Short mmCIF file of C-alpha atoms and ligand atoms in Angstrom, two decimals:
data_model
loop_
_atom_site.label_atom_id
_atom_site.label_comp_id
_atom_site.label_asym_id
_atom_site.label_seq_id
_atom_site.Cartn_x
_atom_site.Cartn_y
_atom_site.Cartn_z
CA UNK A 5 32.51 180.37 53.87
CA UNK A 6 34.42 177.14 53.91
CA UNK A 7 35.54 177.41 57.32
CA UNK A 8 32.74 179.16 58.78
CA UNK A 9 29.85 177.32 60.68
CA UNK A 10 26.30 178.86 59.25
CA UNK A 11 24.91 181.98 61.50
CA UNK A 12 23.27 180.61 64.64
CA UNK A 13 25.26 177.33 65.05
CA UNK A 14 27.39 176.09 67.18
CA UNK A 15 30.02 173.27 67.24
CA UNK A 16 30.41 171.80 71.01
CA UNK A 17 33.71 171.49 71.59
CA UNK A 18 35.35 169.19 73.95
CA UNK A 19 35.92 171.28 77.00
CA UNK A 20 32.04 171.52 76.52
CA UNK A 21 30.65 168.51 75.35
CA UNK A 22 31.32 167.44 79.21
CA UNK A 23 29.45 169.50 80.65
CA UNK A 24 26.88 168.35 78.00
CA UNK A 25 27.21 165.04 78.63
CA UNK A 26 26.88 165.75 82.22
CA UNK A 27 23.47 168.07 81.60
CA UNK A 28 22.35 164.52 79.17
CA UNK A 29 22.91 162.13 82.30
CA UNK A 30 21.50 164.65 84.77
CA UNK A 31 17.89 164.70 82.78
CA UNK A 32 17.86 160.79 81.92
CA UNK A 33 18.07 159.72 85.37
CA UNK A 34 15.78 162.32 86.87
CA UNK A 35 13.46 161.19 83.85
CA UNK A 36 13.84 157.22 85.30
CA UNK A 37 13.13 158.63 88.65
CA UNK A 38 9.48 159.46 87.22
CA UNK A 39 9.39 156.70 84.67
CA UNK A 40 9.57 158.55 81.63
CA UNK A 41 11.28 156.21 78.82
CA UNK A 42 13.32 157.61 76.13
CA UNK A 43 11.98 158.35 72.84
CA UNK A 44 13.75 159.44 69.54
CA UNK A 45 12.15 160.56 66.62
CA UNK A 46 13.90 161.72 63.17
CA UNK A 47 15.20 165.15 62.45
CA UNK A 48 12.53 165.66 59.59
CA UNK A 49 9.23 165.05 59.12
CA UNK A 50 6.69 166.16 56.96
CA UNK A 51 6.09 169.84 56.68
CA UNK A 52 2.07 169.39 57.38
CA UNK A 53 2.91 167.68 61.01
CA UNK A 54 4.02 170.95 62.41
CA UNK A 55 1.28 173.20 60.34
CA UNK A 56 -0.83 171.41 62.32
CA UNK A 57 1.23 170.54 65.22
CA UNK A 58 2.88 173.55 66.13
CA UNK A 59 0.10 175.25 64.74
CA UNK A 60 -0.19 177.79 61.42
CA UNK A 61 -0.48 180.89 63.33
CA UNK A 62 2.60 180.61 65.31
CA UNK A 63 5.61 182.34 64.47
CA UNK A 64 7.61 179.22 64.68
CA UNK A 65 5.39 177.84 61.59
CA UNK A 66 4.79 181.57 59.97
CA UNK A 67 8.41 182.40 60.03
CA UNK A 68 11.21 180.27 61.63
CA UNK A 69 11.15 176.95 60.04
CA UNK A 70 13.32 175.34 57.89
CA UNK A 71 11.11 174.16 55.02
CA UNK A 72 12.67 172.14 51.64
CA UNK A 73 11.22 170.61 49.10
CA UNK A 74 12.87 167.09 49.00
CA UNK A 75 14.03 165.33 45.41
CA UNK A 76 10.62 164.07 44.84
CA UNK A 77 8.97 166.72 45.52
CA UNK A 78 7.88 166.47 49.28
CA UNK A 79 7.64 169.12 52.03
CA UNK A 80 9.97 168.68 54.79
CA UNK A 81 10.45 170.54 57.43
CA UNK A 82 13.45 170.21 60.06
CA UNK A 83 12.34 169.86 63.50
CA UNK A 84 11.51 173.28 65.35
CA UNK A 85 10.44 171.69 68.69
CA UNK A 86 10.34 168.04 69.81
CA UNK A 87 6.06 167.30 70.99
CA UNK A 88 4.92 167.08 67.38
CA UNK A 89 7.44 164.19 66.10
CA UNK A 90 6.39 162.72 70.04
CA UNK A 91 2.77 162.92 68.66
CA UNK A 92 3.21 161.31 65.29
CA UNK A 93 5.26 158.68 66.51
CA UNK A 94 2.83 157.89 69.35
CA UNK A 95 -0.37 157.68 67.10
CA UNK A 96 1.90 155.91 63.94
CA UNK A 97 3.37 153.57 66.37
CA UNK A 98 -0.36 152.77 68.37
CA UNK A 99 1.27 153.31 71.15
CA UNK A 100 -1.78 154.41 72.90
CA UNK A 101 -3.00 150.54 72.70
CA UNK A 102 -0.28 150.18 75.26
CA UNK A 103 0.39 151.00 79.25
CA UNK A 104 -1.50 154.42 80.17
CA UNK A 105 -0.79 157.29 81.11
CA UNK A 106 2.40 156.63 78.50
CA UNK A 107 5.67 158.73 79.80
CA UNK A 108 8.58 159.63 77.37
CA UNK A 109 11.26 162.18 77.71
CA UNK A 110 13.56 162.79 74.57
CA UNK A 111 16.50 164.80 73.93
CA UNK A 112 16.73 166.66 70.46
CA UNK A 113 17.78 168.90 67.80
CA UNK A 114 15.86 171.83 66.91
CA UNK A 115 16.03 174.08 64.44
CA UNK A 116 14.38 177.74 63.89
CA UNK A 117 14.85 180.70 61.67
CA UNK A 118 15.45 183.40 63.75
CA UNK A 119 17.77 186.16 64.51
CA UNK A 120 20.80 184.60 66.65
CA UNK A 121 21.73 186.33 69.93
CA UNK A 122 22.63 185.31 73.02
CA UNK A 123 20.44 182.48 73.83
CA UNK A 124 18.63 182.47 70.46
CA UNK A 125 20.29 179.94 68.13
CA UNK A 126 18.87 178.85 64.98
CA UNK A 127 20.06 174.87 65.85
CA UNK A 128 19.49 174.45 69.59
CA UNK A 129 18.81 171.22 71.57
CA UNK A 130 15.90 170.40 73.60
CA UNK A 131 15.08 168.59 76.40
CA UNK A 132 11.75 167.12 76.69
CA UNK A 133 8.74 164.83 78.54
CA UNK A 134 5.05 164.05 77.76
CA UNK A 135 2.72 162.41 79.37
CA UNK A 136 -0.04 160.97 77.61
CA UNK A 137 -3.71 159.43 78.90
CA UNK A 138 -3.65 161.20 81.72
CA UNK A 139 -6.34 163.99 82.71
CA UNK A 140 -6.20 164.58 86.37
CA UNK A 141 -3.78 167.43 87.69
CA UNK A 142 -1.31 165.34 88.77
CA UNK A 143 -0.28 164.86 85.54
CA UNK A 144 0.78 168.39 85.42
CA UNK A 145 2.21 168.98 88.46
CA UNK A 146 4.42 165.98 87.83
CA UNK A 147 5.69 167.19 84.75
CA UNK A 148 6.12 170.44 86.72
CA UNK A 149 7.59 168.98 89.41
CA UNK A 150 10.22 167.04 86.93
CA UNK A 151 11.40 170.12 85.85
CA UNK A 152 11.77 171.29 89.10
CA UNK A 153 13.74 168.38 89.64
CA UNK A 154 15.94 168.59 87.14
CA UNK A 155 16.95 172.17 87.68
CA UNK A 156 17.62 171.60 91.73
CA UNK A 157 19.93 168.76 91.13
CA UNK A 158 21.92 170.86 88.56
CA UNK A 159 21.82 173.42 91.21
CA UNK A 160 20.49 175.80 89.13
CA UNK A 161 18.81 178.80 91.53
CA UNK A 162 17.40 181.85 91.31
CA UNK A 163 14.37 179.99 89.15
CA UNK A 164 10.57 181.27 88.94
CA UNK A 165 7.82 178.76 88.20
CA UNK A 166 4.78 180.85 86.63
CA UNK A 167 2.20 178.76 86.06
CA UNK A 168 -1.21 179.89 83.89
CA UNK A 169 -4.36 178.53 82.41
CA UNK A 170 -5.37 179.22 78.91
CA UNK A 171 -8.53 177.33 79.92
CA UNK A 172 -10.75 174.56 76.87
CA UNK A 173 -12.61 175.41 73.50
CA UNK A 174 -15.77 176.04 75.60
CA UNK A 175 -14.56 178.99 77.58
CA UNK A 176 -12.09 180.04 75.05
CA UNK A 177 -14.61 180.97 72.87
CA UNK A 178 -16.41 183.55 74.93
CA UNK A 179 -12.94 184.86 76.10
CA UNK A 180 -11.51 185.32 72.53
CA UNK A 181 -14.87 187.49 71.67
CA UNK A 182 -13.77 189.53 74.84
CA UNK A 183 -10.24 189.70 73.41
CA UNK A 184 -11.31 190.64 69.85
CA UNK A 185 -13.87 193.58 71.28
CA UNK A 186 -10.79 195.23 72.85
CA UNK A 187 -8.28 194.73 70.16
CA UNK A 188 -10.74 195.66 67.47
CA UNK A 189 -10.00 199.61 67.94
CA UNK A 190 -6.29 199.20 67.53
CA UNK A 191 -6.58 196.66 64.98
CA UNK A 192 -4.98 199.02 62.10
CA UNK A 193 -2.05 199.51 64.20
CA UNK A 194 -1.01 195.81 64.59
CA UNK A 195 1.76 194.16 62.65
CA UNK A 196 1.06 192.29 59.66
CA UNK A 197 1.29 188.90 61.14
CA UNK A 198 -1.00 189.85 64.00
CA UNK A 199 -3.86 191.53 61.49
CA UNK A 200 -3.76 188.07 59.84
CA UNK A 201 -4.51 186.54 63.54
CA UNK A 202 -7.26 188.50 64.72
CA UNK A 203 -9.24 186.61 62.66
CA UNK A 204 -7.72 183.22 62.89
CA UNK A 205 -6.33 183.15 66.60
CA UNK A 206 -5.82 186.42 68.73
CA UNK A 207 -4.53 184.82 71.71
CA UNK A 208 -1.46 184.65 69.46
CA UNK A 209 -1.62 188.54 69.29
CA UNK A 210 -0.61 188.48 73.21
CA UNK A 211 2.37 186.61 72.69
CA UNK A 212 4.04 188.68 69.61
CA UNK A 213 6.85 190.38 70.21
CA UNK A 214 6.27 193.25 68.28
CA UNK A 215 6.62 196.53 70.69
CA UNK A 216 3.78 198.34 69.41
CA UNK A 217 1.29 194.93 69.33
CA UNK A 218 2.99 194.39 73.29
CA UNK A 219 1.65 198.21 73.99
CA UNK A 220 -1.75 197.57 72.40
CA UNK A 221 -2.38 194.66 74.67
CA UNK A 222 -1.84 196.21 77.67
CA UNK A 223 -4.49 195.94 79.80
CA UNK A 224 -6.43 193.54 77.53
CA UNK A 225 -8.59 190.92 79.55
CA UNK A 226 -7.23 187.57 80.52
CA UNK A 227 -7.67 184.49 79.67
CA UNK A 228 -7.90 183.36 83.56
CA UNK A 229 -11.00 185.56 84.07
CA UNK A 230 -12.91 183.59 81.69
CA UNK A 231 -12.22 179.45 82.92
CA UNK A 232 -15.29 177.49 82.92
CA UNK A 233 -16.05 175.38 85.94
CA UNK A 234 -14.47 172.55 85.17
CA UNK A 235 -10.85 174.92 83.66
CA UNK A 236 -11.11 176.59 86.98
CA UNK A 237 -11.38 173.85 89.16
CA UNK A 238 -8.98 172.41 87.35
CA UNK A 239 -6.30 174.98 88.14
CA UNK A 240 -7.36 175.35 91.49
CA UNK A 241 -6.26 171.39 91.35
CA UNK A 242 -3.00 171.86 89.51
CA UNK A 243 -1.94 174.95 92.70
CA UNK A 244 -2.86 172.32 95.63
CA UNK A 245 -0.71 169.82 93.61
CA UNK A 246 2.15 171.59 93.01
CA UNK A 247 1.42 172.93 97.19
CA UNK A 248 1.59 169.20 98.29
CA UNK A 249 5.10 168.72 95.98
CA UNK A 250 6.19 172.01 98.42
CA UNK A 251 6.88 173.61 94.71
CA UNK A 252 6.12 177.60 94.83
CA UNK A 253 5.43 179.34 91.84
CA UNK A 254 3.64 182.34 90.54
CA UNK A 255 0.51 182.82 88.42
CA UNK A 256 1.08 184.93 85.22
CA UNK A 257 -2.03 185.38 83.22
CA UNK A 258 0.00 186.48 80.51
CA UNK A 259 1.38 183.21 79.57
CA UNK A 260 -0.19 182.02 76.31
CA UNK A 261 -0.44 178.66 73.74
CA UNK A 262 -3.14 179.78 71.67
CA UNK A 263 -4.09 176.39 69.87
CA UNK A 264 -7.33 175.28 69.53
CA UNK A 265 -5.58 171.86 70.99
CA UNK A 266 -3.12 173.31 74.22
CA UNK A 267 -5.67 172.97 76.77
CA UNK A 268 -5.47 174.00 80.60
CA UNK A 269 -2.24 173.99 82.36
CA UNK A 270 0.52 176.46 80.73
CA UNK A 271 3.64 176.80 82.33
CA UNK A 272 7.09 179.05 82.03
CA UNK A 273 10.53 179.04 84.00
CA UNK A 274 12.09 181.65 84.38
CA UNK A 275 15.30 183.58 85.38
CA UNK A 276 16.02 187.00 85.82
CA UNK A 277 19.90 186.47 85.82
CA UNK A 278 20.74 186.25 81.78
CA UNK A 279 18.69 189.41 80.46
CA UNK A 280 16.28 189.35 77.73
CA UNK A 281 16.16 185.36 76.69
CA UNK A 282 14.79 184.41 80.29
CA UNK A 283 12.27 181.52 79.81
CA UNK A 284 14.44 178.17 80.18
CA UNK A 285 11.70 176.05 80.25
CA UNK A 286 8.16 175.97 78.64
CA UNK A 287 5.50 173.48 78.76
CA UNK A 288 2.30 172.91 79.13
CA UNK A 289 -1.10 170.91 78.51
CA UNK A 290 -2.74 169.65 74.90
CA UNK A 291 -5.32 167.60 75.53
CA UNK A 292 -6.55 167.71 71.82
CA UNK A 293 -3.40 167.40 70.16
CA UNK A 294 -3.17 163.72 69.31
CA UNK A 295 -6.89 163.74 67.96
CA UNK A 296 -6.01 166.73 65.77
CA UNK A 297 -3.03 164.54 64.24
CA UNK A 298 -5.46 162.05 63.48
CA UNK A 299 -4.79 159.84 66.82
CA UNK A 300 -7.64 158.90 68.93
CA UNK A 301 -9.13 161.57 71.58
CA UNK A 302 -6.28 161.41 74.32
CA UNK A 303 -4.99 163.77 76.95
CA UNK A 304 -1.35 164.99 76.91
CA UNK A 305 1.21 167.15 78.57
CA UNK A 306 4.58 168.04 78.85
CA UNK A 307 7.85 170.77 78.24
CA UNK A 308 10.26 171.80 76.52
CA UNK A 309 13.52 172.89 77.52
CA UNK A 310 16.71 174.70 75.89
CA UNK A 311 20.20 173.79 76.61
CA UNK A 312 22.22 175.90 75.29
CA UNK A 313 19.79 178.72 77.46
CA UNK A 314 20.16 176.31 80.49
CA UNK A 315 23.67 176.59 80.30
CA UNK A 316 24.14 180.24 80.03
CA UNK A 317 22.27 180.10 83.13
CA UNK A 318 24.01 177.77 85.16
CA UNK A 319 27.72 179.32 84.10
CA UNK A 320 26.02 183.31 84.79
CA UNK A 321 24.79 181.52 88.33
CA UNK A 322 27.90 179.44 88.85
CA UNK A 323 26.25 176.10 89.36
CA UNK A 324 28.82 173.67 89.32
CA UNK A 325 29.76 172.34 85.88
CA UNK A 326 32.59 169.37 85.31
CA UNK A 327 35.97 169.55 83.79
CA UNK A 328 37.26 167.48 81.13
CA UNK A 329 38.90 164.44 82.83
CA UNK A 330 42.24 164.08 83.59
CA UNK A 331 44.78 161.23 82.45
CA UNK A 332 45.12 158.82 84.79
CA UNK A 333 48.69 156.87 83.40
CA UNK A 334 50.80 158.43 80.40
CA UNK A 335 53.11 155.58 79.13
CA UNK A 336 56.39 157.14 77.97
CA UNK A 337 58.67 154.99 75.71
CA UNK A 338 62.18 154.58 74.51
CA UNK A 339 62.60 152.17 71.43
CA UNK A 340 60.44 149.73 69.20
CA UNK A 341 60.35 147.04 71.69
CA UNK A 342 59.27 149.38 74.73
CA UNK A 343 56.64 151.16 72.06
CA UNK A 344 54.92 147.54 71.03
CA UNK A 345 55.22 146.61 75.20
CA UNK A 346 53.46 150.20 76.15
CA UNK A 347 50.79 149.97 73.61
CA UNK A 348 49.81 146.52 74.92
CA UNK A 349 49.80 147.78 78.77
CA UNK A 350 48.11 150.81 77.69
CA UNK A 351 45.19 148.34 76.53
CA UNK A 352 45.43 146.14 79.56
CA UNK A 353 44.97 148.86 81.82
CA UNK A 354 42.43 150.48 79.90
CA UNK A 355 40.69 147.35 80.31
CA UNK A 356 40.68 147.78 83.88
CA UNK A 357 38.73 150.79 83.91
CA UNK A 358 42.10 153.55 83.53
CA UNK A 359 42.19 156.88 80.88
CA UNK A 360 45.58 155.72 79.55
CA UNK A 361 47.37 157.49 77.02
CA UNK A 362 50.27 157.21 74.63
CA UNK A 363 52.30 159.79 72.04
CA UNK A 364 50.56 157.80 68.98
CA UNK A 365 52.76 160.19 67.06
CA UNK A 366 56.12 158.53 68.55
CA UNK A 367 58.22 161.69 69.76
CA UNK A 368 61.19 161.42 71.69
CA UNK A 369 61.21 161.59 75.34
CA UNK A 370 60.62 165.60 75.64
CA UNK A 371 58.28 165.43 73.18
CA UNK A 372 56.04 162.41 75.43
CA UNK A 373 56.73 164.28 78.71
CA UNK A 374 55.06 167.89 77.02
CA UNK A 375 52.57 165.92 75.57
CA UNK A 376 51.64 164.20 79.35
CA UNK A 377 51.18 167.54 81.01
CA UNK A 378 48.75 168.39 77.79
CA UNK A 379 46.64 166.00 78.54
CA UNK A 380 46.72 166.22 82.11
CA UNK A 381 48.30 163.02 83.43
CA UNK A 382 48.23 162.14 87.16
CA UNK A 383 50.84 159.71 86.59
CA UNK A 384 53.74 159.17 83.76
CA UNK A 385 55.53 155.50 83.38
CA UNK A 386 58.42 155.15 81.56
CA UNK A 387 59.96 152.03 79.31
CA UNK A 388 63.06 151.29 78.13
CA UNK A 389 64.48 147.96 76.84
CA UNK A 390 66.15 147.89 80.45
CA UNK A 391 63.17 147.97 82.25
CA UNK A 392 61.31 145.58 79.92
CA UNK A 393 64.09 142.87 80.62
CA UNK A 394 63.94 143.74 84.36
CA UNK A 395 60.23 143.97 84.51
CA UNK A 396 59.91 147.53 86.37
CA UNK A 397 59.09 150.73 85.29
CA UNK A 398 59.33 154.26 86.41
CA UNK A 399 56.55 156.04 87.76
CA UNK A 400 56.45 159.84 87.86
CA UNK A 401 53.98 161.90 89.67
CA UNK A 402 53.37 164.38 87.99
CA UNK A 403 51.98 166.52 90.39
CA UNK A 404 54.80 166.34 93.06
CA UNK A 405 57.47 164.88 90.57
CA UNK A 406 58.22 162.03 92.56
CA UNK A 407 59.92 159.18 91.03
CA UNK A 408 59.61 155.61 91.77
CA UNK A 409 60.90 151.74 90.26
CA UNK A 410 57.98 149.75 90.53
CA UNK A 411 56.83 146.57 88.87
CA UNK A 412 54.13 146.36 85.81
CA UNK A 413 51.98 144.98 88.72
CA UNK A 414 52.31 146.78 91.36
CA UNK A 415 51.32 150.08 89.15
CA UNK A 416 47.30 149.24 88.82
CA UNK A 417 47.82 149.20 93.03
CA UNK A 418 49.68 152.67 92.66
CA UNK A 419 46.49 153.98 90.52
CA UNK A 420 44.02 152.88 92.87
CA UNK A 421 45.44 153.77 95.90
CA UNK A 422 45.86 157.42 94.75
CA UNK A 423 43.03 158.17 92.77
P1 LIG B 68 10.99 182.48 73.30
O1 LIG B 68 9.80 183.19 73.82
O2 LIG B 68 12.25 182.75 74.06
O3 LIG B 68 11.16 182.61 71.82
P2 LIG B 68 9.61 180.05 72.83
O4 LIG B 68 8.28 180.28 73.41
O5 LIG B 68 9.80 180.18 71.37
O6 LIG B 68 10.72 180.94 73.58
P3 LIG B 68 9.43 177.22 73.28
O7 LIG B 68 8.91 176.98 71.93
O8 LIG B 68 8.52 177.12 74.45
O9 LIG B 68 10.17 178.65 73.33
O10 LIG B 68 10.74 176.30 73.50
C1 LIG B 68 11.12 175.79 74.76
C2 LIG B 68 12.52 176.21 75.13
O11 LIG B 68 13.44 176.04 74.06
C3 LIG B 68 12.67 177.67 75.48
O12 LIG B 68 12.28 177.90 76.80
C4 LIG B 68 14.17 177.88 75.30
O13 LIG B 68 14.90 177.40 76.42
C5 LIG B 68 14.48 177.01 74.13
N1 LIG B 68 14.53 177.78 72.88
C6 LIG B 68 13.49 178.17 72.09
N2 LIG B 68 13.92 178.80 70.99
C7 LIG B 68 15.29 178.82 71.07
C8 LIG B 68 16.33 179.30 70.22
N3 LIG B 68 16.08 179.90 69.07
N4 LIG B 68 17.62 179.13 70.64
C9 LIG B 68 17.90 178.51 71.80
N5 LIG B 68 16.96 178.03 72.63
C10 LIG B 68 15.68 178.16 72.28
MG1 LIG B 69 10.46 181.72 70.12
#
């Protein structure tokens, strides 16, 4: 137990954590590119902000979240997705008083109880944007077109944008009469969970994954078919959009929200090259979210994306993913006096911008030279006393093993030049 990380975690080690790091600075600078400024909110709140939130008939809040009761009794929750700590932050901060439309992006922890598999951790990491004040379709395709964005500059193909409306309250209402006509003869043969939503929510029904609650609605009518005028112009507005941005996608009634408060404009990429967890990226509009978490009445949208899904992708597609860096200068030593004199060029040149490395576990000379192809070195110096008092050093490349005398400063030229 000791030594074992709990199911459905995973340590990033370091041959990862740059292409991590590389995925991190990818997203932030598309995210200036649009404006978006970063926003970080803690890895707990209270349990309520996600009942609401995320919403009490979803199976993230029925069954995947990490609920405790903290030492004075509160409910916490740990994150399961990142818009709902956005939310509370944006309405506790009044950040609404400020600039509109407001644009954040944030990059995040989450944390769901469900079964691991490939793709399917229980603590993931999301990357996110919303947009808030902003009702006009551009919004969307924006947020769309971020994505979009992001995924081209990672080189990330084989993509599909499906894009959906789960239309407003108004037309919902007539549609989810529609929806509870045709599931009403099957209703004894839907799962537990899904029984429980007919009444509460049975959009929610077309997005369990339950086979036999899949089969039963099959065929059911769509959400699409029902838009009001003002829904359906709407999404007529978001396709022109995303035409002018030169983004293709697909329409998929099938996509769902299901909130009272996700409004409009749903959205799902997805790939076809990683099997069953396709959907990278999810997003979509909630233009009644920040009033239902006690905000005032104010339009929002935005995504959500997995990286650890992201990166399946991009190593199954072989997008082009960096390598932990190499050395540039491994100092070699003989004797105190060369040791104290390394450790202090080591610092200089680290000053000047060089990866510079030293055996901080003082070996003898075979034991430095095994340790500088370890770690990759282009280049190895060594010091003696000799070359202290003489003020030269040898340089070994370590790539062709050629060996030179050169002076402590004519080595940052030598680094430069081949670098
Ligand atoms: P799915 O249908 O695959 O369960 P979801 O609808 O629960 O996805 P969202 O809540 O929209 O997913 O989350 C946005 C993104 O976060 C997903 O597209 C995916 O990339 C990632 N994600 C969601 N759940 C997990 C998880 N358990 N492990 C890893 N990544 C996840
Ligand atoms: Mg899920």
């Amino acid at each position: 137990m000791l030594t074992k990380a709990p199911k459905g975690t995973k340590d990033v080690l370091p041959e990862q954590s740059v292409k991590w790091q590389y995925i991190e600075k990818t997203f932030r600078d598309i995210c200036a590119g649009y404006g978006m400024k970063e926003i970080r909110t803690p890895v707990f709140e209270h349990t309520e902000l996600f009942q609401r939130g995320v919403g009490d008939t979803t199976d993230i809040v029925q069954k995947e979240m990490y609920t405790f009761e903290d030492h004075a009794g509160r409910s916490i929750s740990l994150k399961p997705e990142g818009t709902a700590g956005v939310v509370r932050s944006y309405i506790e901060n009044k950040l609404y008083a400020d600039t509109k439309p407001a644009k954040f992006c944030y990059l995040t922890p989450c944390f769901r109880y469900e079964r691991p598999q490939a793709g399917r951790l229980r603590e993931f990491h999301q990357l996110g944007v919303e947009i808030f004040g902003a009702e006009s379709m551009m919004a969307d395709a924006e947020v769309v077109s971020l994505a979009m964005d992001f995924f081209e500059t990672l080189g990330v193909g084989e993509l599909e944008l499906r894009i959906n409306s789960i239309g407003c309250p108004q037309c919902r209402s007539e549609y989810r009469q529609a929806l509870q006509d045709f599931l009403r003869k099957s209703y004894n043969e839907l799962c537990d969970t899904c029984k429980d939503r007919f009444e509460r929510n049975p959009m929610r029904i077309l997005d369990c994954k339950n086979p036999d609650c899949k089969k039963i609605t099959e065929g059911a009518p769509r959400m699409i078919d029902y838009l009001c005028e003002e829904c359906s112009g709407a999404f007529k507005e978001l396709k022109k959009n995303l035409g002018a941005m030169g983004i293709e996608y697909t329409v998929d009634p099938g996509i769902v929200r299901g909130l009272d408060y996700y409004t409009k404009t749903a959205f799902e990429i997805v790939t076809n090259t990683i099997g069953a967890q396709g959907t990278v990226c999810g997003g979509g509009r909630y233009d009644h979210l920040v009033e239902e978490l006690g905000g005032p009445a104010t339009p929002g949208i935005g995504f959500g994306l997995g990286i650890e899904r992201l990166l399946i992708v991009m190593e199954a597609t072989g997008a082009f993913l960096p390598k932990e860096p190499e050395t540039d200068l491994f100092i070699a030593f003989v004797g105190g006096e060369a040791r104290l004199y390394a450790q202090g060029l080591a610092r200089k040149l680290r000053k000047q911008g060089f990866k510079v490395m030293a055996d901080v576990a003082e070996r003898n000379m075979k034991g430095q030279f095994k340790y500088a192809d370890r770690v990759n070195a282009r280049f190895t110096a060594v010091i003696g006393e000799e070359e202290i008092a003489e003020n030269r050093l040898t340089l070994k490349n370590m790539k062709t093993s050629e060996q030179k005398q050169i002076s402590a400063e004519e080595l940052i030229k030598e680094l430069k030049v081949s670098e």
